[in-house]
Coordinates of C-alpha atoms in Angstrom, one line a residue:
Chain A
X228 CA 82.6 98.7 145.7
X229 CA 80.4 101.3 146.9
X230 CA 76.7 101.2 145.6
X231 CA 76.7 105.0 144.9
X232 CA 80.2 105.0 143.5
X233 CA 79.3 105.8 139.7
X234 CA 77.0 108.1 140.3
X235 CA 79.0 110.0 142.9
X236 CA 81.9 109.9 140.6
X237 CA 80.0 111.3 137.9
X238 CA 78.6 114.3 140.0
X239 CA 81.7 115.1 141.2
X240 CA 83.4 115.0 138.1
X241 CA 80.4 117.3 136.8
X242 CA 80.8 119.7 139.6
X243 CA 84.9 120.2 139.5
X244 CA 84.8 120.4 135.7
X245 CA 82.0 123.2 135.7
X246 CA 83.9 125.0 138.7
X247 CA 86.7 125.2 136.0
X248 CA 86.9 128.7 135.8
X249 CA 86.8 129.4 139.8
X250 CA 89.7 126.7 140.5
X251 CA 91.6 128.3 137.8
X252 CA 91.3 131.6 139.6
X253 CA 92.2 130.1 142.9
X254 CA 95.3 128.6 141.7
X255 CA 96.1 131.6 139.8
X256 CA 96.8 129.7 136.2
X257 CA 95.5 130.5 132.8
X258 CA 94.8 127.0 131.4
X259 CA 94.2 128.1 127.9
X260 CA 96.9 130.7 127.5
X261 CA 100.1 129.5 125.7
X262 CA 103.4 130.0 127.6
X263 CA 106.2 129.1 125.6
X264 CA 108.6 129.7 128.4
X265 CA 107.1 126.8 130.4
X266 CA 106.7 124.0 128.0
X267 CA 106.4 120.1 129.0
X268 CA 107.2 120.9 132.6
X269 CA 106.7 118.2 135.0
X270 CA 103.9 117.6 137.6
X271 CA 104.6 119.9 140.6
X272 CA 102.9 121.7 143.1
X273 CA 101.8 124.8 140.7
X274 CA 101.2 122.5 137.8
X275 CA 99.7 119.4 139.3
X276 CA 99.8 117.1 135.9
X277 CA 102.5 119.1 134.3
X278 CA 102.1 121.6 131.2
X279 CA 101.5 120.6 127.7
X280 CA 103.4 121.5 124.2
X281 CA 102.2 125.1 124.5
X282 CA 103.2 125.1 127.9
X283 CA 99.4 125.2 129.3
X284 CA 98.5 123.6 132.4
X285 CA 97.3 119.7 131.7
X286 CA 94.8 119.8 134.9
X287 CA 93.0 123.2 133.9
X288 CA 92.7 121.9 130.5
X289 CA 91.6 118.5 131.4
X290 CA 88.6 120.2 133.5
X291 CA 87.6 122.2 130.5
X292 CA 87.9 119.1 128.1
X293 CA 85.6 117.5 130.5
X294 CA 82.8 120.4 130.7
X295 CA 83.0 120.1 126.6
X296 CA 83.0 116.2 126.7
X297 CA 80.2 116.1 129.4
X298 CA 78.0 118.8 128.0
X299 CA 78.4 116.8 124.9
X300 CA 77.3 113.6 126.6
X301 CA 74.1 115.2 128.3
X302 CA 72.8 117.2 125.5
X303 CA 73.1 114.4 123.0
X304 CA 72.2 112.0 125.4
X305 CA 68.9 113.7 126.4
X306 CA 68.2 114.4 122.5
X307 CA 68.8 110.9 121.3
X308 CA 66.6 109.6 124.3
X309 CA 63.9 112.1 123.3
X310 CA 64.1 111.0 119.6
X311 CA 64.6 107.1 120.7
X312 CA 61.5 107.4 123.3
X313 CA 58.9 109.1 120.9
X314 CA 59.9 106.8 118.0
X315 CA 59.8 103.7 120.2
X316 CA 56.3 104.4 122.1
X317 CA 55.0 105.6 118.6
X318 CA 56.0 102.2 116.8
X319 CA 55.2 99.9 119.8
X320 CA 51.8 101.5 120.2
X321 CA 50.8 101.8 116.8
X322 CA 52.0 98.6 115.8
X323 CA 51.4 97.1 112.1
X324 CA 53.1 98.7 109.4
X325 CA 54.2 101.6 111.1
X326 CA 56.0 99.5 113.6
X327 CA 57.3 97.6 110.7
X328 CA 58.5 100.4 108.9
X329 CA 60.3 102.3 111.9
X330 CA 61.8 99.3 113.2
X331 CA 63.3 98.5 109.7
X332 CA 64.6 102.2 109.4
X333 CA 66.1 101.3 113.1
X334 CA 67.7 98.3 112.2
X335 CA 69.0 99.7 109.0
X336 CA 70.9 102.6 111.2
X337 CA 72.2 100.2 113.4
X338 CA 73.8 98.2 110.9
X339 CA 75.5 101.0 109.2
X340 CA 79.1 101.4 109.9
X341 CA 78.7 104.4 112.3
X342 CA 82.2 106.0 112.5
X343 CA 83.0 106.0 108.9
X344 CA 79.4 107.6 108.3
X345 CA 80.2 110.2 111.3
X346 CA 83.5 111.2 109.9
X347 CA 81.6 112.2 106.9
X348 CA 79.0 113.7 108.5
X349 CA 81.3 115.7 110.6
X350 CA 82.8 117.0 107.2
X351 CA 79.7 118.4 106.1
X352 CA 79.7 121.9 105.2
X353 CA 76.5 123.2 107.4
X354 CA 76.5 126.5 105.6
X355 CA 75.3 124.7 102.6
X356 CA 72.2 123.8 104.7
X357 CA 71.1 127.5 104.8
X358 CA 73.0 127.7 108.4
X359 CA 75.3 130.5 107.1
X360 CA 75.5 132.7 110.3
X361 CA 75.4 129.7 112.6
X362 CA 78.3 127.9 110.7
X363 CA 80.6 130.7 111.6
X364 CA 80.2 131.0 115.5
X365 CA 83.2 129.8 117.3
X366 CA 81.3 127.0 119.2
X367 CA 80.0 125.5 115.8
X368 CA 82.0 122.4 115.7
X369 CA 80.5 121.7 119.3
X370 CA 76.9 122.0 118.4
X371 CA 77.9 120.2 115.3
X372 CA 78.9 117.3 117.1
X373 CA 76.1 117.3 119.3
X374 CA 73.6 117.2 116.3
X375 CA 75.4 114.5 114.6
X376 CA 76.0 112.3 117.7
X377 CA 72.4 112.4 118.6
X378 CA 70.9 111.8 115.4
X379 CA 72.7 108.6 115.3
X380 CA 72.4 107.4 119.1
X381 CA 68.9 107.3 119.5
X382 CA 68.4 103.7 118.6
X383 CA 69.2 101.6 121.5
X384 CA 66.7 103.8 123.4
X385 CA 64.3 103.2 120.5
X386 CA 64.4 99.7 120.5
X387 CA 63.9 99.3 124.3
X388 CA 61.1 101.6 124.6
X389 CA 59.6 99.8 121.8
X390 CA 59.9 96.3 123.3
X391 CA 58.3 97.4 126.8
X392 CA 55.6 99.3 125.1
X393 CA 54.9 96.2 123.4
X394 CA 54.1 94.7 126.8
X395 CA 52.5 97.7 128.4
X396 CA 50.3 97.8 125.5
X397 CA 48.5 94.7 126.3
X398 CA 48.4 95.2 130.1
X399 CA 44.7 95.6 131.8
X400 CA 45.1 99.4 132.8
X401 CA 45.8 100.1 129.4
X402 CA 43.0 98.5 128.1
X403 CA 40.9 99.8 130.4
X404 CA 41.7 103.5 129.4
X405 CA 41.2 102.4 125.8
X406 CA 38.0 101.1 126.8
X407 CA 37.1 104.2 128.5
X408 CA 37.8 106.1 125.1
X409 CA 40.9 107.7 125.5
X410 CA 42.9 108.7 122.7
X411 CA 45.7 106.9 121.9
X412 CA 48.5 110.1 122.4
X413 CA 47.0 110.4 126.3
X414 CA 47.0 106.8 126.6
X415 CA 50.9 106.5 125.6
X416 CA 51.4 110.0 127.5
X417 CA 49.8 109.2 130.6
X418 CA 49.8 105.4 131.2
X419 CA 52.4 104.2 128.9
X420 CA 55.3 106.7 129.2
X421 CA 55.6 106.7 133.4
X422 CA 55.9 102.8 133.2
X423 CA 58.8 103.4 130.4
X424 CA 60.9 105.7 132.6
X425 CA 63.1 103.3 134.4
X426 CA 63.7 101.4 130.9
X427 CA 64.6 104.6 129.2
X428 CA 66.8 106.0 132.0
X429 CA 68.9 102.8 131.6
X430 CA 69.2 102.9 128.1
X431 CA 70.0 106.9 128.3
X432 CA 72.8 106.1 130.7
X433 CA 74.6 103.4 128.6
X434 CA 74.1 105.6 125.6
X435 CA 75.8 108.6 127.4
X436 CA 78.6 106.6 127.9
X437 CA 78.7 105.5 124.3
X438 CA 78.5 109.1 123.0
X439 CA 81.6 110.1 125.2
X440 CA 83.6 107.3 123.5
X441 CA 82.3 108.7 120.0
X442 CA 82.8 112.0 120.6
X443 CA 86.5 111.5 122.1
X444 CA 87.4 109.6 118.9
X445 CA 85.9 112.0 116.4
X446 CA 87.9 114.9 118.1
X447 CA 91.0 112.8 118.3
X448 CA 90.7 112.6 114.5
X449 CA 90.5 116.4 114.1
X450 CA 86.7 116.2 113.1
X451 CA 84.9 116.5 116.4
X452 CA 85.9 119.3 119.0
X453 CA 88.1 121.8 117.3
X454 CA 91.1 123.3 119.3
X455 CA 91.5 125.7 120.8
X456 CA 88.3 124.4 122.7
X457 CA 89.9 121.7 124.5
X458 CA 88.1 118.0 124.6
X459 CA 89.7 114.8 126.1
X460 CA 89.8 113.4 122.6
X461 CA 91.8 116.3 120.9
X462 CA 94.1 116.7 124.1
X463 CA 95.0 112.9 122.9
X464 CA 95.9 114.2 119.5
X465 CA 98.2 116.6 120.4
X466 CA 99.7 113.9 122.8
X467 CA 100.1 111.6 120.3
X468 CA 102.3 113.8 118.4
X469 CA 104.7 114.0 121.1
X470 CA 104.3 110.6 122.3
X471 CA 108.5 110.2 121.8
X472 CA 109.5 112.8 124.0
X473 CA 106.4 113.2 126.5
X474 CA 104.5 109.8 126.7
X475 CA 103.4 110.8 130.2
X476 CA 100.9 113.2 128.5
X477 CA 98.9 110.4 126.3
X478 CA 97.8 108.8 129.9
X479 CA 95.7 111.4 131.5
X480 CA 93.1 112.4 129.0
X481 CA 92.7 108.6 128.0
X482 CA 92.2 107.9 131.9
X483 CA 89.7 110.7 132.0
X484 CA 87.4 109.2 129.1
X485 CA 88.1 105.5 130.3
X486 CA 87.0 106.4 134.0
X487 CA 84.2 108.5 132.8
X488 CA 82.7 105.8 130.4
X489 CA 83.1 103.3 133.1
X490 CA 81.3 105.4 135.3
X491 CA 78.2 105.7 133.2
X492 CA 78.3 101.9 132.3
X493 CA 78.3 100.9 135.7
X494 CA 75.4 103.2 136.8
X495 CA 73.6 101.7 133.6
X496 CA 74.1 98.0 134.9
X497 CA 73.1 99.2 138.6
X498 CA 70.0 100.8 137.4
X499 CA 69.2 98.0 135.6
X500 CA 69.5 95.6 138.2
X501 CA 67.7 98.1 140.7
X502 CA 64.7 98.0 138.1
X503 CA 64.8 94.1 136.9
X504 CA 66.3 92.4 139.9
X505 CA 65.8 89.1 138.3
X506 CA 68.4 89.7 135.4
X507 CA 71.2 90.0 137.9
X508 CA 74.4 91.3 135.6
X509 CA 73.3 92.4 132.6
X510 CA 74.6 90.8 129.3
Chain B
X266 CA 65.2 79.3 104.3
X267 CA 62.4 79.4 101.9
X268 CA 63.3 80.9 98.6
X269 CA 60.6 83.5 98.9
X270 CA 61.8 84.8 102.0
X271 CA 65.2 84.7 101.0
X272 CA 64.2 87.0 98.1
X273 CA 62.5 89.1 100.4
X274 CA 65.4 89.7 102.4
X275 CA 67.4 90.3 99.2
X276 CA 65.0 92.9 98.3
X277 CA 65.0 94.7 101.3
X278 CA 69.2 94.8 101.4
X279 CA 68.8 96.1 98.0
X280 CA 66.4 98.6 99.1
X281 CA 68.6 99.8 101.9
X282 CA 71.6 99.9 99.4
X283 CA 69.6 102.1 97.3
X284 CA 68.6 104.4 100.2
X285 CA 72.0 104.7 101.2
X286 CA 73.2 105.5 97.8
X287 CA 70.7 108.4 97.6
X288 CA 71.7 109.5 100.4
X289 CA 75.4 109.6 99.7
X290 CA 74.7 111.2 96.6
X291 CA 72.8 114.2 98.2
X292 CA 75.8 114.3 101.0
X293 CA 78.1 115.0 97.9
X294 CA 76.4 118.0 97.1
X295 CA 76.6 119.3 100.6
X296 CA 80.2 119.0 101.1
X297 CA 82.2 121.8 101.4
X298 CA 83.6 123.2 97.9
X299 CA 81.9 123.2 94.4
X300 CA 84.0 121.7 91.7
X301 CA 82.7 124.5 89.1
X302 CA 84.4 126.9 91.9
X303 CA 87.3 124.9 92.3
X304 CA 87.9 124.8 88.5
X305 CA 87.7 128.9 88.2
X306 CA 90.0 129.2 91.5
X307 CA 93.1 129.2 89.1
X308 CA 91.9 130.8 86.2
X309 CA 91.6 134.8 86.3
X310 CA 89.7 134.7 82.7
X311 CA 87.2 132.5 84.0
X312 CA 83.7 134.0 83.6
X313 CA 80.3 133.5 84.8
X314 CA 79.3 132.4 81.1
X315 CA 82.2 129.7 81.3
X316 CA 80.7 128.5 84.6
X317 CA 77.4 128.1 83.2
X318 CA 78.7 126.3 80.2
X319 CA 80.8 123.8 82.3
X320 CA 77.7 123.0 84.3
X321 CA 75.7 122.2 81.5
X322 CA 78.6 120.2 80.1
X323 CA 78.6 118.3 83.1
X324 CA 74.7 117.8 83.6
X325 CA 75.2 120.1 87.1
X326 CA 72.0 122.4 85.7
X327 CA 69.5 118.9 85.4
X328 CA 67.5 118.6 88.6
X329 CA 68.6 116.3 91.3
X330 CA 66.7 113.2 90.4
X331 CA 67.9 113.5 86.6
X332 CA 71.6 113.7 88.1
X333 CA 71.1 111.0 90.7
X334 CA 69.9 108.8 88.0
X335 CA 72.8 109.2 85.8
X336 CA 75.0 109.0 88.8
X337 CA 73.5 105.8 89.7
X338 CA 73.6 104.2 86.0
X339 CA 77.4 104.9 86.0
X340 CA 78.0 103.6 89.6
X341 CA 75.8 100.0 88.2
X342 CA 78.6 100.0 85.9
X343 CA 81.8 99.9 88.0
X344 CA 82.3 103.8 87.3
X345 CA 82.3 105.6 90.8
X346 CA 84.2 108.7 89.4
X347 CA 87.5 109.9 90.0
X348 CA 89.7 110.4 93.1
X349 CA 91.1 113.8 93.2
X350 CA 93.3 112.7 95.8
X351 CA 95.0 110.1 94.1
X352 CA 94.5 111.2 90.7
X353 CA 93.0 107.4 90.1
X354 CA 89.6 105.6 89.5
X355 CA 88.1 105.8 92.6
X356 CA 88.0 101.6 92.7
X357 CA 91.5 101.2 92.1
X358 CA 92.2 103.2 95.0
X359 CA 89.8 101.5 97.4
X360 CA 90.4 97.7 96.2
X361 CA 94.1 97.4 97.7
X362 CA 93.0 99.2 100.9
X363 CA 90.1 97.1 101.5
X364 CA 92.2 93.8 101.2
X365 CA 94.4 95.5 104.0
X366 CA 91.4 96.4 106.4
X367 CA 90.1 92.4 105.5
X368 CA 93.3 91.4 106.6
X369 CA 93.5 93.3 109.8
X370 CA 90.1 92.4 110.8
X371 CA 90.4 88.9 109.5
X372 CA 93.4 88.4 111.9
X373 CA 92.3 90.0 115.2
X374 CA 89.0 88.7 114.9
X375 CA 90.6 84.9 114.8
X376 CA 92.8 86.2 117.9
X377 CA 89.7 87.5 119.6
X378 CA 87.7 84.5 119.2
X379 CA 90.4 82.2 120.6
X380 CA 91.0 84.3 123.4
X381 CA 87.0 84.8 124.0
X382 CA 85.7 81.2 123.7
X383 CA 87.7 79.8 126.9
X384 CA 87.2 82.9 129.0
X385 CA 83.4 83.1 128.1
X386 CA 82.9 79.2 128.2
X387 CA 84.4 79.5 131.7
X388 CA 82.2 82.4 133.1
X389 CA 79.0 80.5 131.9
X390 CA 80.1 77.3 133.7
X391 CA 80.9 79.0 137.0
X392 CA 77.9 81.7 136.8
X393 CA 78.5 84.1 140.4
X394 CA 81.9 82.8 141.0
X395 CA 84.7 84.9 142.0
X396 CA 86.4 84.0 138.1
X397 CA 82.8 85.0 136.7
X398 CA 82.7 88.2 138.3
X399 CA 86.3 89.0 137.3
X400 CA 85.9 88.2 134.0
X401 CA 82.4 90.4 134.3
X402 CA 84.5 93.3 135.5
X403 CA 86.9 93.0 132.8
X404 CA 84.2 93.3 130.1
X405 CA 82.6 96.1 131.5
X406 CA 86.1 97.8 131.8
X407 CA 86.8 96.4 128.1
X408 CA 83.7 97.7 126.5
X409 CA 84.5 101.4 128.1
X410 CA 87.8 101.6 126.9
X411 CA 88.4 104.0 124.4
X412 CA 90.3 101.6 121.6
X413 CA 92.5 104.8 120.2
X414 CA 93.7 105.1 123.7
X415 CA 94.4 101.9 124.0
X416 CA 96.6 101.9 120.9
X417 CA 98.6 105.1 122.1
X418 CA 99.3 103.2 125.2
X419 CA 100.7 100.2 123.1
X420 CA 102.8 102.5 121.2
X421 CA 103.7 104.3 124.2
X422 CA 104.8 100.7 125.7
X423 CA 106.4 98.4 123.0
X424 CA 107.7 101.2 120.6
X425 CA 108.7 104.3 122.7
X426 CA 110.0 102.4 126.0
X427 CA 110.6 99.3 124.9
X428 CA 111.5 99.8 121.3
X429 CA 110.5 96.2 120.2
X430 CA 107.8 97.3 117.6
X431 CA 107.3 100.2 115.0
X432 CA 105.0 102.7 116.1
X433 CA 103.6 103.1 112.6
X434 CA 102.2 100.3 110.6
X435 CA 102.8 101.4 106.8
X436 CA 102.8 98.1 104.6
X437 CA 106.1 97.9 102.4
X438 CA 105.9 94.6 101.2
X439 CA 108.8 93.2 103.2
X440 CA 107.1 90.3 104.7
X441 CA 109.0 90.3 108.1
X442 CA 108.7 94.2 108.5
X443 CA 105.0 93.7 107.8
X444 CA 104.2 91.4 110.2
X445 CA 106.1 93.4 113.1
X446 CA 104.4 96.5 111.4
X447 CA 100.8 94.9 112.1
X448 CA 101.3 93.0 115.6
X449 CA 100.1 96.4 117.4
X450 CA 97.1 97.0 115.3
X451 CA 96.0 93.8 115.4
X452 CA 96.3 93.3 119.2
X453 CA 94.8 96.9 120.0
X454 CA 91.5 95.5 117.5
X455 CA 91.6 92.2 119.1
X456 CA 91.5 93.4 122.8
X457 CA 88.9 96.0 122.1
X458 CA 86.6 93.4 120.4
X459 CA 87.6 90.7 123.4
X460 CA 85.0 92.0 126.0
X461 CA 81.9 92.0 123.6
X462 CA 82.4 88.5 122.3
X463 CA 83.2 87.1 125.9
X464 CA 79.8 88.7 126.9
X465 CA 77.8 87.2 123.9
X466 CA 79.5 83.5 124.5
X467 CA 78.9 83.6 128.2
X468 CA 75.3 84.7 127.6
X469 CA 74.5 82.2 124.8
X470 CA 76.3 79.4 126.7
X471 CA 74.6 80.2 130.1
X472 CA 71.2 79.7 127.6
X473 CA 72.8 76.4 126.6
X474 CA 73.8 74.7 129.8
X475 CA 70.2 75.5 130.9
X476 CA 68.6 73.3 128.3
X477 CA 67.0 69.9 129.3
X478 CA 69.3 67.7 127.4
X479 CA 72.2 69.0 129.3
X480 CA 70.8 67.4 132.3
X481 CA 70.1 64.4 130.3
X482 CA 73.7 64.2 129.4
X483 CA 74.9 64.8 132.7
X484 CA 72.5 62.1 134.1
X485 CA 73.5 59.3 131.7
X486 CA 77.0 59.6 133.0
X487 CA 78.5 62.0 130.6
X488 CA 81.7 63.5 131.2
X489 CA 81.7 67.3 132.0
X490 CA 84.2 68.2 129.2
X491 CA 82.2 66.1 126.9
X492 CA 78.7 68.2 128.2
X493 CA 80.1 71.4 127.9
X494 CA 81.7 71.1 124.7
X495 CA 79.5 68.4 122.5
X496 CA 76.4 69.2 123.8
X497 CA 76.1 72.9 124.7
X498 CA 79.0 74.5 122.9
X499 CA 77.1 73.4 119.9
X500 CA 73.9 75.4 120.6
X501 CA 75.9 78.5 122.0
X502 CA 77.9 78.9 118.7
X503 CA 75.2 80.0 116.2
X504 CA 74.1 82.9 117.8
X505 CA 77.6 83.9 118.6
X506 CA 78.3 83.5 114.6
X507 CA 75.1 85.7 114.1
X508 CA 75.9 88.3 116.1
X509 CA 79.4 88.5 114.6
X510 CA 77.9 88.9 111.1
X511 CA 75.6 91.1 112.2
X512 CA 78.4 93.1 113.6
X513 CA 80.4 93.9 110.6
X514 CA 79.6 97.6 110.8
X515 CA 80.8 97.6 114.2
X516 CA 84.1 96.1 113.2
X517 CA 84.5 98.7 110.2
X518 CA 84.4 101.4 113.3
X519 CA 86.8 99.7 115.0
X520 CA 89.5 99.2 112.3
X521 CA 88.9 103.0 111.2
X522 CA 89.9 104.1 114.7
X523 CA 92.9 101.8 114.9
X524 CA 94.0 102.5 111.4
X525 CA 94.1 106.3 112.0
X526 CA 95.9 105.6 115.2
X527 CA 98.8 103.2 113.6
X528 CA 98.8 105.2 110.0
X529 CA 97.7 101.8 108.8
X530 CA 97.0 101.8 104.7
X531 CA 93.3 100.2 104.9
X532 CA 89.9 101.4 104.1
X533 CA 89.6 103.6 107.4
X534 CA 92.8 105.5 106.9
X535 CA 91.9 106.1 103.6
X536 CA 88.2 107.5 104.1
X537 CA 89.8 109.2 106.9
X538 CA 92.5 110.9 104.5
X539 CA 89.7 111.5 101.9
X540 CA 87.7 113.4 104.4
X541 CA 90.7 115.7 105.5
X542 CA 92.1 115.7 101.9
X543 CA 88.8 117.3 100.5
X544 CA 88.4 114.1 98.3
X545 CA 84.6 113.7 99.2
X546 CA 83.9 111.4 96.1
X547 CA 86.3 109.0 97.2
X548 CA 85.1 109.2 101.2
X549 CA 81.5 108.6 100.0
X550 CA 82.3 105.9 97.6
X551 CA 84.2 104.0 100.5
X552 CA 81.4 104.3 102.4
X553 CA 79.0 103.0 100.4
X554 CA 81.2 99.9 99.6
X555 CA 81.7 99.4 103.7
X556 CA 77.7 99.9 103.6
X557 CA 77.3 97.3 100.7
X558 CA 79.6 94.6 102.4
X559 CA 77.8 95.3 105.8
X560 CA 74.3 94.5 104.1
X561 CA 75.7 91.4 102.6
X562 CA 76.8 90.0 105.8
X563 CA 73.9 91.0 107.3
X564 CA 71.8 88.9 104.6
X565 CA 74.3 85.9 105.0
X566 CA 73.8 85.9 108.8
X567 CA 70.2 84.7 108.3
X568 CA 71.3 82.0 106.1
X569 CA 74.3 81.2 108.7
X570 CA 71.9 81.3 111.7
X571 CA 69.6 78.6 109.6
X572 CA 71.9 76.3 108.4
X573 CA 73.9 75.9 111.6
X574 CA 70.9 75.4 113.5
X575 CA 68.3 72.9 112.0
X576 CA 65.7 74.1 114.2
X577 CA 65.4 77.5 112.9
X578 CA 63.3 77.4 109.9
X579 CA 62.2 80.8 108.6
X580 CA 60.0 79.4 105.7
X581 CA 57.2 78.1 107.9
X582 CA 54.1 80.3 108.4
X583 CA 51.3 79.1 110.4

């Protein structure tokens, strides 16, 4: 397999998904409008993948669903990377009691049954948190899912960042900086963070893949992205309801999730090998 | 493991459970709907004074720590409240579902391990060979596969197209039917978990095969099979079993997804139904129980590791 295939696939997917509007116009289709006269059409030259239970074009909806899934993966991935890096560096550099406390907390979070916790959190009434206006916005389910997932996904990044910080902290250039009287904050920012970047990128790629899986499960269960906003997960919910008549529809959204997550995992693997050639094939 | 350390670990687990229970209690308050409003909803003659009286009656006018204290005292005595959805005490609803989930997880885990053992050991014995690379590729695909989609695909193949097995998995008590109903959920879970354990086994086995005593065994003419299974495998097993114990939370997550896809009457389906049916007390108590078992398993993982590997002793401090 080509070296750049995973990254190329992800970039192409990103480009195609975010030009869904233009593609929709070019094909003169209306992806989100129900057309009950043309339900469950088979694939044809107008509807590449046919139509769904409301007569909407499946191909266009897959692209819009991809927008949502990728948006969640990217934003939640970046937030998780930020939280994880900050906490990991702080714990690793401060050491001692703070380190123990933060890592205990991380361990606790990792050991919790994640999905049960997520379905409970996704049922939260954010109106009760004093976000009344925000809670009523049409895309509230998108922001809510991003917030919930980022809050539970930073642990991988945090653990790896901490481990690397522990090594870096004892290196001569860091000790030299300390001897020259640099403050802890500056040392972490100027000397430790740049050396952590590779580790963080790998961990973030793997986390992003996982986020797509989590988002799709939650949306599938009806607790994530709310229809009519399409996501690969909630498209599968509808598809499962008509599985006896039109099993074909269950294939596409799942295949998209699978391919995207696989690409993120391959990317993470590849970057890992690049950064640390000694660790051929990650376990 | 020394008694002092065991005590320390136990204390940590209890503190975590306490923290989670507090979190759960706070979350109950943040769920949609208000119990007093719900009572008022069906009664046109309900006045604000009545509401205030009811609030005082149920202790809802007390500050948060006092309310939490009361709830915790009741919970410790086994009173987790009432399920609105099932009109039964929460514990009575949870218990049979918990047994079902245990059964589902247990059976699929046994199958997973039976498949993972030969694959992982084979990959470690032939590092870098084409079969190792194929197994690696399979594992990467396995961890990228959405479990619920696998479930749906299996339904579409075995229930819709072939008609061999039922699509749903409600247990009716008839042994033969129940086995047929459980086949697809068990298969989904078993295959989903496979990739993870093959990876762990391959890593542990690779480490074990590098040890000096393996070279000694080979040098003194021990057969390859005996070297692998008697000398190396014994050392590869403890870390994998420990990971398994530490992974209970992940296993519960997987079970939840699969139960939702197949409608299997387990804990996960119950919590999902509870959240959908606005029965938040049931959902949160379910979560608390799952957390309790996860912490118990984590706590036992330390003992297990020390018991299986005599080289490990946590007690010695230098």
